[in-house]
XYZ file of C-alpha atoms in Angstrom:
321
model
C 81.604 79.769 90.622
C 81.634 81.613 87.336
C 85.584 82.620 88.263
C 86.560 79.136 88.942
C 85.037 77.695 85.809
C 86.907 80.205 83.903
C 89.944 79.744 85.720
C 89.881 76.020 84.956
C 89.277 76.842 81.518
C 92.173 79.127 81.012
C 94.328 76.634 82.621
C 93.587 73.746 80.476
C 94.360 76.040 77.266
C 96.813 78.304 78.734
C 99.541 77.333 76.310
C 97.141 77.982 73.285
C 96.003 81.463 74.900
C 99.642 82.316 75.606
C 100.457 81.665 71.914
C 97.673 83.696 70.764
C 98.331 86.706 73.084
C 102.114 86.344 72.738
C 102.457 86.234 76.411
C 105.644 85.078 77.935
C 106.167 82.427 80.612
C 106.659 85.008 83.509
C 102.781 85.730 83.390
C 100.544 83.904 85.978
C 96.502 83.765 85.926
C 94.975 86.519 87.562
C 91.497 86.929 86.595
C 88.483 88.517 88.302
C 85.029 88.643 86.930
C 84.546 90.021 83.806
C 88.082 90.093 82.669
C 89.533 91.076 79.553
C 92.523 90.141 77.610
C 94.651 92.638 79.377
C 93.469 91.532 82.868
C 93.753 87.957 82.270
C 97.423 87.569 83.090
C 99.643 89.444 85.669
C 103.244 89.374 86.428
C 104.667 87.353 89.453
C 105.895 89.391 92.588
C 109.324 89.382 93.241
C 110.646 86.087 94.723
C 108.127 84.074 92.920
C 107.675 82.314 89.731
C 105.264 80.179 87.887
C 104.737 76.653 88.384
C 103.466 73.990 85.868
C 99.836 75.041 86.292
C 100.876 78.760 85.667
C 100.225 79.722 89.318
C 102.803 81.762 91.238
C 104.809 79.953 93.716
C 107.339 81.452 96.047
C 110.804 80.245 95.201
C 112.042 78.387 98.446
C 114.651 76.287 97.068
C 118.476 77.103 97.498
C 120.529 77.562 94.338
C 122.031 74.580 92.584
C 125.731 74.107 92.665
C 126.205 75.794 89.227
C 124.176 78.946 90.616
C 126.585 79.222 93.490
C 129.464 78.813 91.234
C 128.152 81.543 89.161
C 127.963 83.894 92.134
C 131.539 82.916 93.169
C 132.589 84.197 89.802
C 130.965 87.359 90.399
C 132.497 87.630 93.451
C 135.917 86.950 92.273
C 135.855 89.589 89.682
C 136.241 92.885 91.832
C 138.844 90.919 94.254
C 140.907 89.809 91.175
C 140.704 93.450 89.602
C 141.630 94.884 93.362
C 144.794 92.623 93.354
C 146.045 93.435 89.779
C 145.865 96.959 90.191
C 147.108 96.811 93.803
C 150.169 94.869 92.310
C 150.570 97.236 89.264
C 150.594 100.341 91.229
C 152.598 99.164 94.320
C 155.835 98.877 92.604
C 158.417 95.884 93.042
C 160.078 97.486 96.287
C 156.814 98.348 98.192
C 156.070 96.586 101.404
C 152.563 97.800 101.291
C 151.389 95.471 98.619
C 150.630 92.454 100.989
C 148.643 94.339 103.634
C 146.301 95.756 100.765
C 145.964 92.445 99.172
C 145.017 91.335 102.623
C 142.492 94.037 102.928
C 141.018 93.772 99.653
C 140.237 90.057 100.377
C 138.848 91.063 103.716
C 136.665 93.786 102.118
C 135.215 91.302 99.516
C 134.620 88.698 102.090
C 132.934 90.797 104.323
C 130.629 92.254 101.613
C 129.847 88.779 100.588
C 128.687 87.967 104.210
C 126.617 90.963 104.636
C 124.823 90.367 101.214
C 124.030 87.076 102.169
C 122.763 88.107 105.429
C 120.696 91.070 103.959
C 118.810 88.763 101.528
C 115.947 86.545 102.175
C 116.105 84.769 104.626
C 117.156 87.675 106.426
C 120.031 87.043 108.986
C 121.008 83.631 107.573
C 123.847 82.689 105.163
C 121.905 81.135 102.748
C 119.294 82.234 100.114
C 116.345 80.984 98.325
C 116.276 80.985 94.670
C 114.235 80.555 91.577
C 115.626 77.946 89.347
C 116.914 79.532 86.002
C 115.281 77.767 82.894
C 116.454 79.577 79.925
C 118.547 82.728 78.758
C 115.490 84.825 78.401
C 114.804 84.374 82.343
C 117.515 87.046 82.735
C 115.875 89.599 80.181
C 112.170 89.900 81.299
C 112.422 93.565 80.356
C 112.466 92.440 76.388
C 109.254 90.640 76.951
C 106.423 93.333 77.261
C 103.406 91.884 75.055
C 100.410 93.984 73.503
C 97.714 91.380 73.552
C 95.020 93.933 72.375
C 97.721 95.938 70.430
C 97.025 98.800 72.611
C 97.937 98.079 75.915
C 101.536 96.915 77.000
C 101.650 94.614 79.647
C 104.890 95.207 81.476
C 106.451 92.009 82.768
C 109.641 92.985 83.991
C 110.780 90.937 86.823
C 113.431 88.863 88.362
C 112.731 85.516 87.145
C 116.150 84.269 88.230
C 115.855 85.876 91.737
C 118.291 86.738 93.307
C 120.996 85.831 90.927
C 120.508 89.062 89.034
C 119.987 91.737 91.826
C 122.440 90.062 94.285
C 125.340 90.941 92.338
C 124.493 94.591 92.589
C 124.070 94.462 96.201
C 127.449 92.704 96.639
C 129.068 95.308 94.627
C 127.540 98.102 96.442
C 128.860 96.569 99.906
C 132.264 96.182 98.376
C 132.627 99.962 97.407
C 131.400 100.971 100.810
C 133.839 98.667 102.425
C 136.628 99.951 100.406
C 135.839 103.559 100.881
C 136.032 103.012 104.688
C 139.113 100.864 105.016
C 141.420 101.109 102.028
C 142.333 105.030 102.104
C 143.234 104.768 105.948
C 145.502 101.734 105.234
C 147.069 103.261 102.210
C 147.784 106.450 103.948
C 149.326 104.599 106.908
C 151.516 101.977 105.340
C 151.955 103.051 102.006
C 155.099 105.213 102.694
C 157.327 103.838 99.791
C 154.988 105.455 97.112
C 154.468 109.005 96.010
C 151.498 110.821 97.079
C 150.098 110.728 93.796
C 150.801 107.009 93.333
C 149.142 105.850 96.805
C 145.463 105.836 95.953
C 145.745 104.886 92.266
C 144.493 101.223 93.152
C 141.637 102.915 94.823
C 140.776 105.169 91.725
C 140.866 102.146 89.468
C 138.370 100.526 91.769
C 136.266 103.558 91.115
C 136.251 102.913 87.547
C 136.039 99.025 87.532
C 133.098 98.757 89.611
C 130.786 100.757 87.229
C 132.119 98.728 84.519
C 131.338 95.493 86.314
C 127.690 96.941 87.047
C 127.009 97.585 83.682
C 128.456 94.157 82.674
C 126.064 92.430 85.035
C 123.117 94.502 83.925
C 123.522 93.999 80.348
C 125.311 90.649 79.970
C 124.128 88.778 83.334
C 122.288 86.061 81.410
C 125.301 85.514 78.950
C 127.834 85.682 81.932
C 125.665 82.819 83.617
C 126.225 80.423 80.909
C 129.434 81.310 79.723
C 131.640 82.082 82.847
C 133.252 78.702 83.110
C 134.844 78.943 79.717
C 135.719 82.718 80.476
C 137.435 81.487 83.429
C 139.470 78.707 81.795
C 140.478 80.615 78.766
C 141.570 83.865 80.827
C 143.535 81.749 83.505
C 145.437 79.947 80.654
C 146.198 83.376 78.826
C 147.275 85.108 81.998
C 149.396 82.180 83.178
C 151.199 81.895 79.885
C 151.677 85.957 79.871
C 153.135 85.923 83.354
C 155.442 83.001 83.138
C 156.647 84.499 79.867
C 157.093 88.094 81.265
C 158.869 86.643 84.454
C 161.323 84.741 82.123
C 160.172 81.359 83.665
C 161.690 78.487 81.372
C 162.368 75.682 84.047
C 161.557 74.344 87.336
C 164.359 76.032 88.861
C 163.113 79.468 87.784
C 159.628 78.665 88.898
C 160.796 77.778 92.357
C 163.231 80.702 92.838
C 160.749 83.108 94.213
C 157.631 82.165 96.507
C 155.548 84.855 94.676
C 155.906 82.984 91.517
C 154.420 79.729 93.387
C 151.599 81.860 94.790
C 150.601 82.962 91.213
C 150.909 79.445 89.843
C 148.631 77.986 92.554
C 146.150 80.742 92.153
C 145.965 79.982 88.649
C 145.490 76.396 89.351
C 142.740 77.101 91.624
C 141.227 79.179 88.757
C 141.532 75.928 86.346
C 139.859 73.675 88.806
C 137.011 76.219 89.370
C 136.471 76.406 85.678
C 136.485 72.641 85.227
C 134.051 72.081 88.265
C 131.916 74.742 86.542
C 131.505 73.046 83.165
C 131.091 69.516 84.448
C 128.832 70.550 87.416
C 129.909 67.258 89.212
C 127.003 65.482 88.037
C 129.023 62.257 87.673
C 131.530 62.289 90.239
C 133.417 59.131 88.909
C 133.711 60.730 85.630
C 134.233 64.510 86.551
C 136.773 64.298 89.553
C 139.381 62.724 87.135
C 139.274 65.800 85.136
C 140.798 67.815 88.035
C 144.078 65.730 87.193
C 144.358 68.082 84.112
C 144.673 71.301 86.276
C 148.607 71.112 86.048
C 148.845 70.317 82.506
C 149.140 73.837 81.132
C 151.970 74.758 83.425
C 153.765 71.625 82.838
C 153.246 72.018 78.877
C 154.887 75.368 79.068
C 157.830 74.535 81.150
C 158.448 71.432 78.771
C 158.273 73.490 75.748
C 159.464 76.862 76.701
C 163.336 76.117 75.742
C 162.308 75.359 72.190
C 160.397 78.648 71.670
C 162.952 81.064 73.188
C 163.497 83.992 71.001
C 167.287 84.136 71.208
C 167.639 80.509 70.259
C 165.348 80.840 67.212
C 167.297 83.830 66.134
C 170.679 82.114 66.402
C 169.552 79.200 64.674
C 167.915 81.141 61.820
C 171.260 83.128 61.657
C 173.141 79.947 61.201
C 170.711 78.591 58.369
C 169.350 75.600 60.424
């Protein structure tokens, strides 16, 4: 009876107590008889989060659209980097690049499927998730209060379960599948490359996977809120750089090679992905028309490229125009 009365009292005055004790929202009421300030609150177990009454409840909902888009962005990062370094080290005359691109796609796809299967609920291509409410949800390790100024309460937990740890699991599976498949493939088909160049794309992956892991560990929360804008900015910059480096100044130059069309459509997909991530498709009648802007950067570049051609500018400058 005493415990029930105390529990009800604490629930009614939780906000005041939390402010006095400087406790984060990740704590839930866990009081036994003769509690003190340290025993009053405990952190929720993994996969659970406090509700409005500050009682731990298991997270059973599927991630919202924005959460899936974030996971898709984090899944695309290693695939795009794989493709970039494969293209960079394969050489223009290498016939192995296409097979390596397909293998990298298979590796990342298989890693994504296995990651979903091993996460709760196990054996299903779905996950249950805790809703992200604020940026601090990603950095619970920074909220370790000392109510009595002596004992520190460690509240580190995955409040955004499983959006934080699932990315690490995915990267681990990507690395495993790459080491199982890519070296054998490269050894068999990369005959056009020297022995020292065959495995450079794999060596590059051994560098960028630790970088991606640290990036997720330190900046996961920032990436969660900024990734739509990162996609748009990077896709616009890389498209402009590619078209400039390939000396594409007209529609005829663009369709001269199939590879250029593939690169263009890939960037258009990234543009659309970024727009959908920003709008979140909350209002379909207002958000869907925004997808019509996807071809705009490429069209603008093609229409204005002839006015910014360096040789023309130099010749006009020499003539005094």
